[in-house]
Short mmCIF file of C-alpha atoms in Angstrom, two decimals:
data_model
loop_
_atom_site.label_atom_id
_atom_site.label_comp_id
_atom_site.label_asym_id
_atom_site.label_seq_id
_atom_site.Cartn_x
_atom_site.Cartn_y
_atom_site.Cartn_z
CA UNK A 19 -46.79 -65.23 31.97
CA UNK A 20 -46.34 -63.55 29.02
CA UNK A 21 -46.42 -60.21 30.82
CA UNK A 22 -43.17 -60.56 32.72
CA UNK A 23 -41.65 -62.42 29.82
CA UNK A 24 -42.71 -59.40 28.20
CA UNK A 25 -41.26 -56.84 30.99
CA UNK A 26 -38.23 -58.58 31.05
CA UNK A 27 -36.88 -58.19 27.34
CA UNK A 28 -38.10 -54.58 27.83
CA UNK A 29 -35.67 -54.26 30.68
CA UNK A 30 -33.31 -56.47 29.11
CA UNK A 31 -34.02 -53.93 25.71
CA UNK A 32 -33.13 -51.01 27.79
CA UNK A 33 -29.97 -51.98 29.63
CA UNK A 34 -27.90 -53.42 26.96
CA UNK A 35 -29.22 -49.77 24.85
CA UNK A 36 -27.37 -48.15 28.17
CA UNK A 37 -25.29 -50.05 28.25
CA UNK A 38 -24.14 -49.31 23.50
CA UNK A 39 -24.55 -45.57 24.45
CA UNK A 40 -21.68 -45.70 27.45
CA UNK A 41 -19.69 -47.12 25.10
CA UNK A 42 -20.04 -45.47 22.04
CA UNK A 43 -19.79 -42.25 23.93
CA UNK A 44 -16.61 -43.62 25.36
CA UNK A 45 -15.27 -45.19 22.49
CA UNK A 46 -16.55 -43.94 19.37
CA UNK A 47 -18.52 -46.56 16.93
CA UNK A 48 -14.89 -47.62 15.67
CA UNK A 49 -13.81 -48.54 19.18
CA UNK A 50 -17.23 -50.58 20.60
CA UNK A 51 -17.82 -53.67 20.35
CA UNK A 52 -20.17 -56.22 21.09
CA UNK A 53 -18.00 -57.73 23.71
CA UNK A 54 -17.63 -54.69 24.98
CA UNK A 55 -21.65 -53.93 25.27
CA UNK A 56 -22.73 -57.11 26.56
CA UNK A 57 -20.29 -56.93 28.98
CA UNK A 58 -20.98 -53.75 30.14
CA UNK A 59 -24.96 -54.95 30.09
CA UNK A 60 -24.46 -57.94 32.18
CA UNK A 61 -26.12 -59.42 29.89
CA UNK A 62 -25.65 -61.94 27.29
CA UNK A 63 -24.83 -62.21 23.71
CA UNK A 64 -28.16 -64.32 23.10
CA UNK A 65 -30.29 -61.30 24.88
CA UNK A 66 -27.65 -58.93 22.92
CA UNK A 67 -28.89 -60.55 19.40
CA UNK A 68 -31.97 -61.22 20.71
CA UNK A 69 -33.05 -57.71 20.04
CA UNK A 70 -30.37 -55.97 18.35
CA UNK A 71 -29.08 -58.00 14.85
CA UNK A 72 -25.48 -56.25 15.04
CA UNK A 73 -23.09 -53.15 16.14
CA UNK A 74 -24.76 -50.77 13.72
CA UNK A 75 -28.22 -52.04 14.02
CA UNK A 76 -27.51 -50.62 18.03
CA UNK A 77 -25.83 -48.02 16.59
CA UNK A 78 -28.91 -46.92 14.91
CA UNK A 79 -30.94 -48.08 17.97
CA UNK A 80 -28.82 -45.12 20.12
CA UNK A 81 -28.77 -42.52 17.21
CA UNK A 82 -32.79 -42.54 16.76
CA UNK A 83 -33.73 -42.83 20.37
CA UNK A 84 -31.28 -40.47 21.49
CA UNK A 85 -34.10 -37.79 22.75
CA UNK A 86 -35.59 -40.61 24.51
CA UNK A 87 -36.63 -40.09 28.60
CA UNK A 88 -36.33 -36.90 28.34
CA UNK A 89 -38.04 -34.56 30.32
CA UNK A 90 -38.47 -30.87 28.82
CA UNK A 91 -39.06 -27.61 30.29
CA UNK A 92 -42.53 -26.84 30.88
CA UNK A 93 -43.64 -24.18 29.49
CA UNK A 94 -46.25 -21.87 27.01
CA UNK A 95 -45.10 -22.20 23.24
CA UNK A 96 -43.16 -19.77 21.84
CA UNK A 97 -39.94 -18.16 21.32
CA UNK A 98 -39.41 -18.28 25.65
CA UNK A 99 -39.87 -21.78 26.06
CA UNK A 100 -37.58 -22.42 22.57
CA UNK A 101 -34.79 -20.12 24.24
CA UNK A 102 -34.70 -22.75 27.38
CA UNK A 103 -35.15 -25.95 25.63
CA UNK A 104 -32.32 -25.13 23.64
CA UNK A 105 -30.53 -24.32 27.09
CA UNK A 106 -31.93 -27.38 28.88
CA UNK A 107 -30.55 -29.55 26.22
CA UNK A 108 -27.31 -28.31 26.91
CA UNK A 109 -27.46 -29.39 30.16
CA UNK A 110 -28.59 -32.85 29.06
CA UNK A 111 -25.79 -33.10 27.22
CA UNK A 112 -23.05 -32.85 30.20
CA UNK A 113 -24.95 -35.62 31.82
CA UNK A 114 -27.13 -38.10 29.27
CA UNK A 115 -25.20 -40.82 27.74
CA UNK A 116 -27.85 -41.87 25.48
CA UNK A 117 -27.98 -38.61 24.29
CA UNK A 118 -24.42 -37.72 24.44
CA UNK A 119 -23.73 -41.49 22.24
CA UNK A 120 -26.72 -40.17 20.25
CA UNK A 121 -25.16 -37.27 18.72
CA UNK A 122 -21.78 -38.61 18.89
CA UNK A 123 -22.82 -41.10 16.08
CA UNK A 124 -25.18 -39.08 14.41
CA UNK A 125 -21.92 -37.54 13.54
CA UNK A 126 -19.89 -40.60 12.97
CA UNK A 127 -22.53 -42.60 11.24
CA UNK A 128 -20.50 -43.05 7.82
CA UNK A 129 -18.31 -45.81 9.52
CA UNK A 130 -21.46 -47.69 9.47
CA UNK A 131 -22.57 -47.18 6.20
CA UNK A 132 -25.88 -45.39 7.71
CA UNK A 133 -27.08 -41.60 5.83
CA UNK A 134 -30.04 -40.69 8.34
CA UNK A 135 -31.27 -37.66 9.20
CA UNK A 136 -34.23 -38.53 11.51
CA UNK A 137 -32.93 -37.55 14.10
CA UNK A 138 -31.83 -34.34 13.33
CA UNK A 139 -35.67 -33.56 11.61
CA UNK A 140 -37.10 -34.28 14.76
CA UNK A 141 -35.18 -31.94 16.80
CA UNK A 142 -36.07 -29.51 13.43
CA UNK A 143 -39.94 -30.73 13.86
CA UNK A 144 -39.85 -29.86 18.18
CA UNK A 145 -38.26 -26.35 17.45
CA UNK A 146 -40.69 -26.10 14.19
CA UNK A 147 -43.53 -26.15 16.70
CA UNK A 148 -42.74 -23.01 18.71
CA UNK A 149 -41.77 -21.37 16.26
CA UNK A 150 -45.17 -21.47 15.25
CA UNK A 151 -46.57 -21.07 18.24
CA UNK A 152 -43.86 -17.51 18.51
CA UNK A 153 -45.54 -16.64 14.86
CA UNK A 154 -49.46 -16.82 17.02
CA UNK A 155 -47.65 -14.76 19.18
CA UNK A 156 -46.43 -11.61 17.68
CA UNK A 157 -42.47 -12.50 18.15
CA UNK A 158 -41.08 -13.18 15.07
CA UNK A 159 -39.80 -10.43 12.84
CA UNK A 160 -42.53 -10.21 9.48
CA UNK A 161 -39.74 -12.34 6.90
CA UNK A 162 -38.92 -14.97 9.19
CA UNK A 163 -39.65 -18.48 8.07
CA UNK A 164 -40.46 -20.85 10.81
CA UNK A 165 -39.30 -24.04 8.76
CA UNK A 166 -36.43 -22.31 7.09
CA UNK A 167 -35.73 -20.97 11.15
CA UNK A 168 -35.75 -24.79 12.59
CA UNK A 169 -33.18 -26.08 10.20
CA UNK A 170 -30.76 -23.73 10.60
CA UNK A 171 -30.54 -24.07 14.22
CA UNK A 172 -30.68 -26.83 14.54
CA UNK A 173 -28.07 -26.50 12.10
CA UNK A 174 -25.96 -24.13 14.11
CA UNK A 175 -26.90 -25.85 17.39
CA UNK A 176 -25.14 -28.79 16.34
CA UNK A 177 -22.09 -27.10 15.32
CA UNK A 178 -22.36 -25.25 18.62
CA UNK A 179 -22.05 -28.23 20.72
CA UNK A 180 -19.91 -29.81 18.44
CA UNK A 181 -17.46 -27.46 19.07
CA UNK A 182 -17.94 -27.51 22.67
CA UNK A 183 -17.95 -30.81 23.71
CA UNK A 184 -13.71 -30.21 21.14
CA UNK A 185 -13.19 -27.48 23.42
CA UNK A 186 -14.09 -27.86 26.47
CA UNK A 187 -16.03 -32.10 26.79
CA UNK A 188 -19.49 -29.39 26.64
CA UNK A 189 -18.37 -27.69 29.95
CA UNK A 190 -19.58 -24.34 28.57
CA UNK A 191 -22.19 -25.87 26.44
CA UNK A 192 -25.02 -24.37 28.84
CA UNK A 193 -23.41 -19.70 27.53
CA UNK A 194 -22.20 -20.85 24.28
CA UNK A 195 -25.85 -21.21 23.40
CA UNK A 196 -27.16 -18.03 25.20
CA UNK A 197 -24.11 -16.74 23.36
CA UNK A 198 -25.67 -17.74 20.53
CA UNK A 199 -28.90 -16.86 21.06
CA UNK A 200 -27.73 -13.59 21.46
CA UNK A 201 -26.59 -13.09 18.12
CA UNK A 202 -29.54 -15.30 16.38
CA UNK A 203 -31.99 -12.80 18.54
CA UNK A 204 -31.97 -9.60 16.10
CA UNK A 205 -32.20 -11.57 13.23
CA UNK A 206 -36.06 -13.17 13.77
CA UNK A 207 -36.98 -11.40 16.84
CA UNK A 208 -38.92 -8.52 17.14
CA UNK A 209 -38.08 -5.73 19.56
CA UNK A 210 -41.05 -6.54 21.74
CA UNK A 211 -40.63 -10.38 22.20
CA UNK A 212 -36.75 -9.64 22.46
CA UNK A 213 -36.92 -7.39 25.25
CA UNK A 214 -38.35 -10.00 27.26
CA UNK A 215 -36.91 -13.17 26.31
CA UNK A 216 -34.31 -14.39 28.98
CA UNK A 217 -31.40 -16.34 28.15
CA UNK A 218 -28.90 -16.75 30.24
CA UNK A 219 -27.86 -20.48 31.83
CA UNK A 220 -30.60 -21.55 34.80
CA UNK A 221 -32.74 -18.79 34.38
CA UNK A 222 -35.21 -20.73 32.49
CA UNK A 223 -38.69 -19.35 31.98
CA UNK A 224 -38.21 -16.26 34.32
CA UNK A 225 -38.98 -13.70 31.09
CA UNK A 226 -40.59 -10.48 31.91
CA UNK A 227 -44.31 -10.65 31.49
#
């Protein structure tokens, strides 16, 4: 009997987390309430506090689990794959409520007494892996430091998506990410790599060989 209970607990936690993401995405941390989240999840107060100690604890979970369940595009590691990942994340931000809420809470985390860059560091680590592969493929200019570039890219991407959110509710985010790469690539990629890289939204994985 233990297994069914465990499965039910996992489903209940996921339902509460998803409901919290919806409420945080719509109202922000300050506007959200535990009662609204419980009602959205169709859960009990006991279930809520079994899995999460407080609204703050729930916000941390949404913030730090924002990338869970995202299926990244396939492809050989390197600059093109990194570009494809960033464009894919742009479309995910338009529809993935957990990712959207996690990003919003990462910006608002001071409101619930947190200073946590875990989510940013995790994205930087993912980008760094692709940049290390790009170095091995001879795609990066000699002066480029892969770890520094990963940090710069996460920083630029964060600003780009926030600007897009305010301007168009992220409707133009893929195009803005493509524009970011248009200006970033000349400073980091070799001319040979730039000649075959594709940054057009919707054209993931179509780089010229």
